[in-house]
PDB file of C-alpha atoms in Angstrom:
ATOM      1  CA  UNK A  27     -36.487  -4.918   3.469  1.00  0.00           C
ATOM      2  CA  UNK A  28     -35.842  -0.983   4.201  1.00  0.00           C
ATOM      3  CA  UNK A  29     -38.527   0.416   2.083  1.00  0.00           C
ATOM      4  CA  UNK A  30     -40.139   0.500  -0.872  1.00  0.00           C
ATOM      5  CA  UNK A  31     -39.226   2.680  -3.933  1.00  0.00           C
ATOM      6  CA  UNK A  32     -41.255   4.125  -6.856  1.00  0.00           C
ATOM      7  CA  UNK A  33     -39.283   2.013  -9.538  1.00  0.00           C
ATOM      8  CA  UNK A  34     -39.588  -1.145 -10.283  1.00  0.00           C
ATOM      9  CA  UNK A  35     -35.771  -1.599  -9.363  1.00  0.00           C
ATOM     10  CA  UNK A  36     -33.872  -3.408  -6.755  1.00  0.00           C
ATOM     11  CA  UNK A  37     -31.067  -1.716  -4.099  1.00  0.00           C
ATOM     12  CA  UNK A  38     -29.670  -4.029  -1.752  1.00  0.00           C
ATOM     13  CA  UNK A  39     -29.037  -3.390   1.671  1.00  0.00           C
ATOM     14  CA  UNK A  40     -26.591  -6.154   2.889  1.00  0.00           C
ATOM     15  CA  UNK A  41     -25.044  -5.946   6.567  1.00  0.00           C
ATOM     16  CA  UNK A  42     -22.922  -8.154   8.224  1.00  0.00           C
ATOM     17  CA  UNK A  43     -24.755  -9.040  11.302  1.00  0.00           C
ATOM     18  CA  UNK A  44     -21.601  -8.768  14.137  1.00  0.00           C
ATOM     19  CA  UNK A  45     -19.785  -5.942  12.773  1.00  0.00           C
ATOM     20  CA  UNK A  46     -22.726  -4.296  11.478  1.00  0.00           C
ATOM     21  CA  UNK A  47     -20.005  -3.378   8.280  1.00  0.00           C
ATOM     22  CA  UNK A  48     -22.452  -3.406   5.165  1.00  0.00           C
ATOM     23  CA  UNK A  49     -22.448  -2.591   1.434  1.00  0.00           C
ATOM     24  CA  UNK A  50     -25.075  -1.280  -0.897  1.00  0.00           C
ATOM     25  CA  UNK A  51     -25.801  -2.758  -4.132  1.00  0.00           C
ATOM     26  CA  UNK A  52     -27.180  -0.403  -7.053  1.00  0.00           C
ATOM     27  CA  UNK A  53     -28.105   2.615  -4.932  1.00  0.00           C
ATOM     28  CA  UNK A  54     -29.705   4.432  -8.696  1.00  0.00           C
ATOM     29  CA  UNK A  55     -32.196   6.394  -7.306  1.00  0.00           C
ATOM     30  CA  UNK A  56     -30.269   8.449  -4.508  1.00  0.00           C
ATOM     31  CA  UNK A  57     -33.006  10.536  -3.581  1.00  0.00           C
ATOM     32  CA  UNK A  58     -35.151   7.225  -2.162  1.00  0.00           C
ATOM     33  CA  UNK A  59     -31.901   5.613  -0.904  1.00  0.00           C
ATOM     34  CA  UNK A  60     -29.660   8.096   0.480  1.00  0.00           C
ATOM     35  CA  UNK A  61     -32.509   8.697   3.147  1.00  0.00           C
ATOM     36  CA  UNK A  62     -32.679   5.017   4.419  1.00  0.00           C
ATOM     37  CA  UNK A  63     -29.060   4.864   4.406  1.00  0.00           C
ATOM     38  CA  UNK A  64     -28.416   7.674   6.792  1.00  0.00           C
ATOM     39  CA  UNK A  65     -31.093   7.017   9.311  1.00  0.00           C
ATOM     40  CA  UNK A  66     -29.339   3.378   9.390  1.00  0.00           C
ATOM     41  CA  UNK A  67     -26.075   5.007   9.589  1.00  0.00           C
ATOM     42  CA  UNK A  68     -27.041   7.683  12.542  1.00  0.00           C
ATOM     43  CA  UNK A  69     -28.977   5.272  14.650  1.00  0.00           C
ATOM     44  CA  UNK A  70     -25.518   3.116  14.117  1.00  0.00           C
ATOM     45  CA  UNK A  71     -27.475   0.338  13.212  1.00  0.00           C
ATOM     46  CA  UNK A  72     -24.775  -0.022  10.184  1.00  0.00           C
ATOM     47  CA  UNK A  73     -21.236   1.059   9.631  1.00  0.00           C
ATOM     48  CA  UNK A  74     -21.397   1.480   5.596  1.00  0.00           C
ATOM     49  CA  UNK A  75     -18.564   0.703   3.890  1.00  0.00           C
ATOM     50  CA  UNK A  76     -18.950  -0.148  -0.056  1.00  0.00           C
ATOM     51  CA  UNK A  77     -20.915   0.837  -3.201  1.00  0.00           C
ATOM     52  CA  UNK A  78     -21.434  -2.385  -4.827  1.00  0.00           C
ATOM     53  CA  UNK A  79     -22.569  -2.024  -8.955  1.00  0.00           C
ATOM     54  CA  UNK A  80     -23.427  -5.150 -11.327  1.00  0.00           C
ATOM     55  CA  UNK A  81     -22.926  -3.051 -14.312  1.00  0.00           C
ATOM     56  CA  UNK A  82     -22.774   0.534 -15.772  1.00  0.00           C
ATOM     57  CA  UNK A  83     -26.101   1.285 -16.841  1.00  0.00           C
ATOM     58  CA  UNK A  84     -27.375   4.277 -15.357  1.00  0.00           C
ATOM     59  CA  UNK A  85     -30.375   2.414 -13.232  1.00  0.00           C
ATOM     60  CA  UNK A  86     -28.061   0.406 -11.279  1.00  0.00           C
ATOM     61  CA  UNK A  87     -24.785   2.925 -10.983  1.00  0.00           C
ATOM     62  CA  UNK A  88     -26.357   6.278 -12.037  1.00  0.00           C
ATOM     63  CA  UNK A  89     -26.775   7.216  -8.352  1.00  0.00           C
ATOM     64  CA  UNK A  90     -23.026   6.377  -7.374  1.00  0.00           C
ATOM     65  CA  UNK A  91     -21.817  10.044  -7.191  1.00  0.00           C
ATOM     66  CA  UNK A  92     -24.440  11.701  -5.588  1.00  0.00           C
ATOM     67  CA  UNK A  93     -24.665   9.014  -2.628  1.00  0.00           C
ATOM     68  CA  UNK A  94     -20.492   9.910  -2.569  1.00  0.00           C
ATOM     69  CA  UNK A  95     -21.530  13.487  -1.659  1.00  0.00           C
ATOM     70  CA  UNK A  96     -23.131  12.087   1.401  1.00  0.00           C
ATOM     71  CA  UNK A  97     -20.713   9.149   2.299  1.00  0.00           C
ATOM     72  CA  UNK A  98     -17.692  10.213   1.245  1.00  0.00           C
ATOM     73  CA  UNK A  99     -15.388   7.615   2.769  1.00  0.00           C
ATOM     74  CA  UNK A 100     -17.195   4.982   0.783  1.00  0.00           C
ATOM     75  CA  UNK A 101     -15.303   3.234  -2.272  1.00  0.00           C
ATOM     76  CA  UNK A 102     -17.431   2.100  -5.383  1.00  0.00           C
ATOM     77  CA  UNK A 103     -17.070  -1.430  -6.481  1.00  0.00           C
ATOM     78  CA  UNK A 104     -18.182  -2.713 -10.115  1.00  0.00           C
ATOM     79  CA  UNK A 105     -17.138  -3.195 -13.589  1.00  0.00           C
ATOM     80  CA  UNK A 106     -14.682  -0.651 -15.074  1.00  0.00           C
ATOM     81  CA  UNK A 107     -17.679   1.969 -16.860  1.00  0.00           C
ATOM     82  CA  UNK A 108     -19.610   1.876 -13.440  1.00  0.00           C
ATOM     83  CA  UNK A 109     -19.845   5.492 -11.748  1.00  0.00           C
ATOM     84  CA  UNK A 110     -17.801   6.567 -10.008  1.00  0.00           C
ATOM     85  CA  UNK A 111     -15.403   3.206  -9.848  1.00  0.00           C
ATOM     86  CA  UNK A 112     -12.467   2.951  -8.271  1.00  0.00           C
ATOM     87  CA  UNK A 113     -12.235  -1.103  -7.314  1.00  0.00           C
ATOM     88  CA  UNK A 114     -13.098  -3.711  -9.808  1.00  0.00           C
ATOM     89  CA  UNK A 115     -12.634  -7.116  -8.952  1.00  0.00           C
ATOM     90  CA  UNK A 116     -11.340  -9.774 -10.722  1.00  0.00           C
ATOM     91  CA  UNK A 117     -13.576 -12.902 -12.396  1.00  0.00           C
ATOM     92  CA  UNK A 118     -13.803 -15.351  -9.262  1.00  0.00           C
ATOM     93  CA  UNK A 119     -12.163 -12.635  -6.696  1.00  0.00           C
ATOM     94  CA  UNK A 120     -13.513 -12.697  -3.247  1.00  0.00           C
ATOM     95  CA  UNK A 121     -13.631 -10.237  -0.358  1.00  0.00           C
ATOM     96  CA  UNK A 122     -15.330  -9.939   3.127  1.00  0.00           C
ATOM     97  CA  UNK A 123     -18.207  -8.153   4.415  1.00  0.00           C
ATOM     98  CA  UNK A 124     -17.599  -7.447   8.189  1.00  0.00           C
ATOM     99  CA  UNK A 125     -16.139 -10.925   9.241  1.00  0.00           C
ATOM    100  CA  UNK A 126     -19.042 -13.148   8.428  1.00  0.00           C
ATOM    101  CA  UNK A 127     -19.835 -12.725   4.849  1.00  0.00           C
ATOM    102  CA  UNK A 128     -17.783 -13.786   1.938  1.00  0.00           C
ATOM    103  CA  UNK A 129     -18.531 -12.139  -2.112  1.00  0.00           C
ATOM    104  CA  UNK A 130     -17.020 -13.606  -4.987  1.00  0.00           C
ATOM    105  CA  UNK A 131     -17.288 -11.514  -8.282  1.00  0.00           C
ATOM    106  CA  UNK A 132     -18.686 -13.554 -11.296  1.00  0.00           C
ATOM    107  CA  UNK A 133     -17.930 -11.878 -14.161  1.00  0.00           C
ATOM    108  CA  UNK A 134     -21.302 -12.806 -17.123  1.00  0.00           C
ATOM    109  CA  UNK A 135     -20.629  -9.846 -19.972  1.00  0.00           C
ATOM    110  CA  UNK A 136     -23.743 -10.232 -21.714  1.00  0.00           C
ATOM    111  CA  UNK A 137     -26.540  -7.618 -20.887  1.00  0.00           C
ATOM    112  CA  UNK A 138     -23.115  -5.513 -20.934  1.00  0.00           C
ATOM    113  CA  UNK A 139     -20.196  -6.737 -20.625  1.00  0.00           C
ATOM    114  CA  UNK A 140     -19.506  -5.106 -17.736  1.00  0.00           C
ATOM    115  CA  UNK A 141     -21.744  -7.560 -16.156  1.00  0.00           C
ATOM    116  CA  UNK A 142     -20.655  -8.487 -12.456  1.00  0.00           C
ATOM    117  CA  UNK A 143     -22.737 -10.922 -10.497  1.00  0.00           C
ATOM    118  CA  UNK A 144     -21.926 -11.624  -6.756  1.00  0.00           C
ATOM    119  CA  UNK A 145     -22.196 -14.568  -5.018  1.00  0.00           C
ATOM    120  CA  UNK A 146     -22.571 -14.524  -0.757  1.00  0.00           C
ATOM    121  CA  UNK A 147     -22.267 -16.651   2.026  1.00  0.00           C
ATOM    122  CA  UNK A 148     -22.811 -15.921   5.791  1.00  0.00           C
ATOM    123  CA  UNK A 149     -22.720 -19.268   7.499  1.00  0.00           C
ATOM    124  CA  UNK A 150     -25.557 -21.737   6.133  1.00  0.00           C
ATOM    125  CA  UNK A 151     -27.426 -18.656   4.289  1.00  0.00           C
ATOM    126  CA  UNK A 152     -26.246 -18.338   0.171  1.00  0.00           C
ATOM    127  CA  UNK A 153     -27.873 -15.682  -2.152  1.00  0.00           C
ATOM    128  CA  UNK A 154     -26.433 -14.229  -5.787  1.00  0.00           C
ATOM    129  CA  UNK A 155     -27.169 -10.722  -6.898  1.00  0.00           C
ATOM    130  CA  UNK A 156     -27.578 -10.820 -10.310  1.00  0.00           C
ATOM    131  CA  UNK A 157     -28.121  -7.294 -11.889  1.00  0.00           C
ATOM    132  CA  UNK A 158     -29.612  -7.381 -14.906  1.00  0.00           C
ATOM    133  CA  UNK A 159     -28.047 -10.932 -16.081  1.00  0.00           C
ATOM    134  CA  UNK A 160     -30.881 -13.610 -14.027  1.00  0.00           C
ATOM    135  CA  UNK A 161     -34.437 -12.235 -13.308  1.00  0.00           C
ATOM    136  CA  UNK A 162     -36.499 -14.626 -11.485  1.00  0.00           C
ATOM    137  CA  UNK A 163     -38.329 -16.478 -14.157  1.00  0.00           C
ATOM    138  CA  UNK A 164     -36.016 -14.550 -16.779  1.00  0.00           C
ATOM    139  CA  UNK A 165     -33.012 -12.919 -18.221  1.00  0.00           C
ATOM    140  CA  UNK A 166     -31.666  -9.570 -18.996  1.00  0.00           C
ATOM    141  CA  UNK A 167     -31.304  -8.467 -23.186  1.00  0.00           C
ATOM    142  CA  UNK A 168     -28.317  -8.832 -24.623  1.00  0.00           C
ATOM    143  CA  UNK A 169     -27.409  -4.908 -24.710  1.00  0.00           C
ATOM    144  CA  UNK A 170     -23.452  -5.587 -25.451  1.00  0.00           C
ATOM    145  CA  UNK A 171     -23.131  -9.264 -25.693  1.00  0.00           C
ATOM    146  CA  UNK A 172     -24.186 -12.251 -27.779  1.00  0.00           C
ATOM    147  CA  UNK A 173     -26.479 -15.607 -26.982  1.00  0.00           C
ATOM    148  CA  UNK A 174     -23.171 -17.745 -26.452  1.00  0.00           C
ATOM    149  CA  UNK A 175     -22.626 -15.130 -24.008  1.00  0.00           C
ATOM    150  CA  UNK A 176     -25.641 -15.687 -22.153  1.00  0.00           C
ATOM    151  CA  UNK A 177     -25.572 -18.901 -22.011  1.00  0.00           C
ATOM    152  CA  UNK A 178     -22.619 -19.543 -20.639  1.00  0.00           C
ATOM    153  CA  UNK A 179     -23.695 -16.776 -17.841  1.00  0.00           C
ATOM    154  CA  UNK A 180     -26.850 -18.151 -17.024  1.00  0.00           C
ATOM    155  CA  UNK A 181     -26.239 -22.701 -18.042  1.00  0.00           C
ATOM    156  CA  UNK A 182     -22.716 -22.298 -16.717  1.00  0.00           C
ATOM    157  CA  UNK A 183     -21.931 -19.774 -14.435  1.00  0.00           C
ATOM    158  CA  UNK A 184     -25.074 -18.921 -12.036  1.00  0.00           C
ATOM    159  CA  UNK A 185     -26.376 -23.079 -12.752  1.00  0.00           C
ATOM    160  CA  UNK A 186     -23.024 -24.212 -10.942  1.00  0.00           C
ATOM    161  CA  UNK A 187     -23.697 -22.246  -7.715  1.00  0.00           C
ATOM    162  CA  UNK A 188     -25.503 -24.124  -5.015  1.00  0.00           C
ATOM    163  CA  UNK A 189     -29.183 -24.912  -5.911  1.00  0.00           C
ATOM    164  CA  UNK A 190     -30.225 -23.512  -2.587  1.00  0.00           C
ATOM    165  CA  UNK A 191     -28.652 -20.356  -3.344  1.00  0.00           C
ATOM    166  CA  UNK A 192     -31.689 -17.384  -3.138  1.00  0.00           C
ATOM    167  CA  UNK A 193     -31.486 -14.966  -6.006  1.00  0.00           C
ATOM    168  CA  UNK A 194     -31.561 -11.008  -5.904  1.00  0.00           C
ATOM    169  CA  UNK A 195     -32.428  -9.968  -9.324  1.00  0.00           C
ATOM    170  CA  UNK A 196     -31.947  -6.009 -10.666  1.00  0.00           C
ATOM    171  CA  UNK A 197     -36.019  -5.467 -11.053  1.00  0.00           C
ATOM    172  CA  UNK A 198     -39.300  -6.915 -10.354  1.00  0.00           C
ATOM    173  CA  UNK A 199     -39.967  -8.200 -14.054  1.00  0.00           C
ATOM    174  CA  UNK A 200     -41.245 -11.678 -12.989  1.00  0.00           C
ATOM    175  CA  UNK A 201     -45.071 -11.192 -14.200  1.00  0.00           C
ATOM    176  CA  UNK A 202     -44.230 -10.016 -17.482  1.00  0.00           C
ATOM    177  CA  UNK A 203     -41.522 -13.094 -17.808  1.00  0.00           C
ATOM    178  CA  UNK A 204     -43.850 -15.750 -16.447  1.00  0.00           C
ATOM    179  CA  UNK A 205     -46.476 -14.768 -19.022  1.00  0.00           C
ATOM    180  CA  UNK A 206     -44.006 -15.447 -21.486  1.00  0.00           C
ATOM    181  CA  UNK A 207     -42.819 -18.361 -19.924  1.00  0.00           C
ATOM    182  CA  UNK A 208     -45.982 -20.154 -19.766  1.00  0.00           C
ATOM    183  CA  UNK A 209     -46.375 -19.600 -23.428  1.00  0.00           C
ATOM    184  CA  UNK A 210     -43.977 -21.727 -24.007  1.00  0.00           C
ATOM    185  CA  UNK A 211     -43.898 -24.224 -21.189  1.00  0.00           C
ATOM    186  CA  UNK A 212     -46.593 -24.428 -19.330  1.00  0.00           C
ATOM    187  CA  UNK A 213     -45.107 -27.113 -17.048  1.00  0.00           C
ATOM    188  CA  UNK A 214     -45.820 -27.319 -13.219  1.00  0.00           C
ATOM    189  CA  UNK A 215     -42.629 -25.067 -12.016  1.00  0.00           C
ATOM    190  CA  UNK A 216     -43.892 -22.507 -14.266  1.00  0.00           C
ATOM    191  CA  UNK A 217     -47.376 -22.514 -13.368  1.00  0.00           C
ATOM    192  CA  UNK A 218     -46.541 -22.465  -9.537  1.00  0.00           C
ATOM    193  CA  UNK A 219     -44.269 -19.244 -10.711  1.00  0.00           C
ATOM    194  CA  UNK A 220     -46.854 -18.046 -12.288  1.00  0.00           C
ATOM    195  CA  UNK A 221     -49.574 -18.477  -9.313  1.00  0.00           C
ATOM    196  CA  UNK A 222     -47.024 -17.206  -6.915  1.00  0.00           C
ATOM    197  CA  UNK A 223     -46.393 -13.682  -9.120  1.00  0.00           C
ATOM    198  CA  UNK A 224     -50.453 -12.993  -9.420  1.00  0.00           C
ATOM    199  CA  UNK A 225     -50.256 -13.396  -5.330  1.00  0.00           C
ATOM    200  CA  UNK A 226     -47.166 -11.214  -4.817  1.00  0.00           C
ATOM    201  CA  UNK A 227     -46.018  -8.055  -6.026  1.00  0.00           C
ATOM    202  CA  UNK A 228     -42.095  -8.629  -4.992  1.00  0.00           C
ATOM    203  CA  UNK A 229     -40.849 -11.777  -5.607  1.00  0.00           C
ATOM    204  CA  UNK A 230     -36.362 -11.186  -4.826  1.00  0.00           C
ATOM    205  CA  UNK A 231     -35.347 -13.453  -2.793  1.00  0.00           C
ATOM    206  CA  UNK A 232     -38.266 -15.776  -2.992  1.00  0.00           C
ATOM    207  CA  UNK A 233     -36.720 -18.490  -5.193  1.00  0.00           C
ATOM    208  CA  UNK A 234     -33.012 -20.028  -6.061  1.00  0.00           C
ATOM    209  CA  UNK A 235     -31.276 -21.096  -8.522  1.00  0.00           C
ATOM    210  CA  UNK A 236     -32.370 -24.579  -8.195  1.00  0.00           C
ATOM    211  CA  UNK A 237     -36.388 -23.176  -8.762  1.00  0.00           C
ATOM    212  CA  UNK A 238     -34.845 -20.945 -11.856  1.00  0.00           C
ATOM    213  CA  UNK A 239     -32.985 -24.473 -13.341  1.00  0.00           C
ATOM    214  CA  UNK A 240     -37.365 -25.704 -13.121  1.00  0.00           C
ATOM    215  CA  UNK A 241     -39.052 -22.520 -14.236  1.00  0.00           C
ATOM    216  CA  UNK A 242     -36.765 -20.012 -16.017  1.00  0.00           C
ATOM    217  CA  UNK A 243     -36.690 -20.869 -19.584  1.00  0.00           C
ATOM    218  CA  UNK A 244     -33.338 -19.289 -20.447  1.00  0.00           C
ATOM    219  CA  UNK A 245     -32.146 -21.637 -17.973  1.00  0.00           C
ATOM    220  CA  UNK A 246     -33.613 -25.236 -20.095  1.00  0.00           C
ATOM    221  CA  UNK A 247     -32.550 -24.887 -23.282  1.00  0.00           C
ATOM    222  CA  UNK A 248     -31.841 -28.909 -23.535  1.00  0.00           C
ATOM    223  CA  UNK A 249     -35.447 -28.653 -22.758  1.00  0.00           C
ATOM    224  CA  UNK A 250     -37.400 -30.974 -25.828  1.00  0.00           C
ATOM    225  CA  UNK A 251     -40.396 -29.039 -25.550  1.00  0.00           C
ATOM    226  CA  UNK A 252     -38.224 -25.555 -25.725  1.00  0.00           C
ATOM    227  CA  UNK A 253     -36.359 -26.303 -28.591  1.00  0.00           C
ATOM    228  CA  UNK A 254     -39.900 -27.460 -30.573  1.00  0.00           C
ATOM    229  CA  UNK A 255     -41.200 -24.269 -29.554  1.00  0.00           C
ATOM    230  CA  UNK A 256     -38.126 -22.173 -30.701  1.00  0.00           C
ATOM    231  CA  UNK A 257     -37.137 -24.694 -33.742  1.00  0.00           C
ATOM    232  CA  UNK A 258     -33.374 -25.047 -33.017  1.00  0.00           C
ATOM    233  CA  UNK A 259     -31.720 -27.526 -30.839  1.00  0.00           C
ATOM    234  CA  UNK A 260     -27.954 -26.103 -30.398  1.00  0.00           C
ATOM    235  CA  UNK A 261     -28.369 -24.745 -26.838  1.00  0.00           C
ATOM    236  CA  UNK A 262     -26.647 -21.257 -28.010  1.00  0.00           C
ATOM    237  CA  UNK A 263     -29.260 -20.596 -30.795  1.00  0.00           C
ATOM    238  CA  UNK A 264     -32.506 -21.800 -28.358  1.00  0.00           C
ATOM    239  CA  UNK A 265     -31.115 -19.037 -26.070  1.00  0.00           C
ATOM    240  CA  UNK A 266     -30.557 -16.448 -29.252  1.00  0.00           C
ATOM    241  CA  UNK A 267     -34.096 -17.353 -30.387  1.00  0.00           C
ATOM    242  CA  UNK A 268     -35.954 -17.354 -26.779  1.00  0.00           C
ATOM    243  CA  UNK A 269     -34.547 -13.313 -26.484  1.00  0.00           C
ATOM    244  CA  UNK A 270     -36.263 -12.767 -29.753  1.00  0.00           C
ATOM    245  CA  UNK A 271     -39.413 -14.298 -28.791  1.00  0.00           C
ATOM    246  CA  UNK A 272     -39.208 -12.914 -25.382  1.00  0.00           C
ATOM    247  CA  UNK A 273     -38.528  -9.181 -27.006  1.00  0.00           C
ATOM    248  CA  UNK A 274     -41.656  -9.394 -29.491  1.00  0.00           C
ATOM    249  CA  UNK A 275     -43.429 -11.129 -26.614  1.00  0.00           C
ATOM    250  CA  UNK A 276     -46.988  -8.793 -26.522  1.00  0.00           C
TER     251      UNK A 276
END
C-alpha cells in the first residue's frame, strides 16, 4: 500500500522482492501515480519494468501514455485496444517478474472482451488481479460480452485457481455489492462480508477466491436459494438474470 487515491479505483504496485524488478497494474490516473512511482524509482527502492492493463477502458489504461512520457523504457502489457500496447499475451501465457514471481494471463472477455486477468505466485504467496471481471463480493457488467461469457470467467476460470489465492479487484465496489448480495442470500459468508465492509473502507486483498466461491453470488449460481430468487435454474441464465437484478439494484 503506496497511497491512497481520490477514485475509487485500484493501481497495483507489484515488486519482486530480490531484484526489486516490478510492474504496475492500471496506472489510470497518472497524475496520483506517476508521483509514487518516481520517488520509488529514485530512492531505487524499485527497478520498474512493465505497464500491466486488464482491459481497455479508459480507468484502467487511460493513463498508459502519459506515465510513458516519464518512463520511457517501459513496455505496456494488456489486451490488444489497451493504450499504448505493444505486448499482449496469450490465454494461459506466463512470464516472470524479477526471478521470484511468475504471471499467467487469463484471458475472461466479458466486461470487454479484452478482459485479461493475471494470476501470481512468489513462493507460498498466490493473488489474481482481476480488473473489472471479479469484485470482491461481485462482478463487473457485461459491457462487450454475454452471461455464458461470464460464467465461464468467473465458475470456470478464476473458481479453478487455488482457493487460497487473494484477489485484487479493479475498484472498491464491495458495499454497494454486499447490499445486493444480502438481498438475495443472506447466508453467513455474506453477512460476515457484509460486517467486514461497514468496518473497512478497502477491502483488495482481504479475501480469496475460496471466500468469493461462499459470498459472491455470481460465483453460486447452482445455489437453490439463488435460482428461487432469480427464477431460472440453467447456471448461464441465473448469471444473465443476477446482472439485471444487480443493475436495477437501488
Amino acid at each position: 500500500m503506496l497511497g491512497s487515491g481520490s477514485s475509487d479505483n485500484y493501481a497495483y504496485l507489484v515488486v519482486d522482492e530480490k531484484t526489486r524488478d516490478a510492474v504496475i497494474i492500471d496506472p489510470a490516473n497518472p497524475k496520483e501515480v506517476a508521483p509514487v512511482l518516481k520517488t520509488q524509482t529514485d530512492s531505487g527502492k524499485i527497478n520498474l519494468k512493465n505497464i500491466i492493463n486488464t482491459h481497455h477502458h479508459w480507468d484502467h489504461a487511460g493513463g498508459n501514455k502519459k506515465i510513458l512520457e516519464d518512463f520511457k523504457d517501459l513496455s505496456v502489457i494488456g489486451g490488444k485496444d489497451c493504450e499504448a500496447v505493444n505486448k499482449t499475451p496469450q490465454d494461459k501465457e506466463t512470464f516472470t517478474v524479477g526471478e521470484s514471481i511468475t504471471v499467467q494471463a487469463l484471458y475472461t472477455p466479458c466486461h470487454t472482451q479484452d478482459s485479461i486477468c493475471y494470476y501470481c505466485e512468489d513462493g507460498q504467496d498466490k493473488a489474481v488481479f482481476t480488473g473489472d471481471t471479479l469484485f470482491i463480493g461481485g462482478c463487473g457488467r457485461f459491457f462487450e460480452g454475454t452471461p455464458a461469457e461470464m460464467h465461464t470467467a468467473l465458475n470456470q476460470r478464476l473458481a479453478a485457481l487455488p482457493e487460497d489465492t487473494k484477489v485484487y479487484p479493479g475498484h472498491e465496489y464491495t458495499k454497494a455489492n454486499v447490499k445486493f448480495a444480502v438481498s438475495i442470500l443472506p447466508s453467513d459468508p455474506v453477512k460476515k462480508l457484509l460486517s467486514f465492509a461497514e468496518k473497512n473502507s478497502e477491502t483488495q486483498g482481504k479475501f480469496t477466491i475460496g471466500d468469493e466461491k461462499l459470498h459472491n453470488v455470481f460465483m453460486r449460481v447452482q445455489d437453490p436459494e439463488i435460482q428461487k430468487a432469480t427464477g431460472k435454474t440453467d447456471p448461464v441464465d441465473v448469471m444473465g438474470q443476477l446482472r439485471e437484478m444487480k443493475n436495477n439494484f437501488k
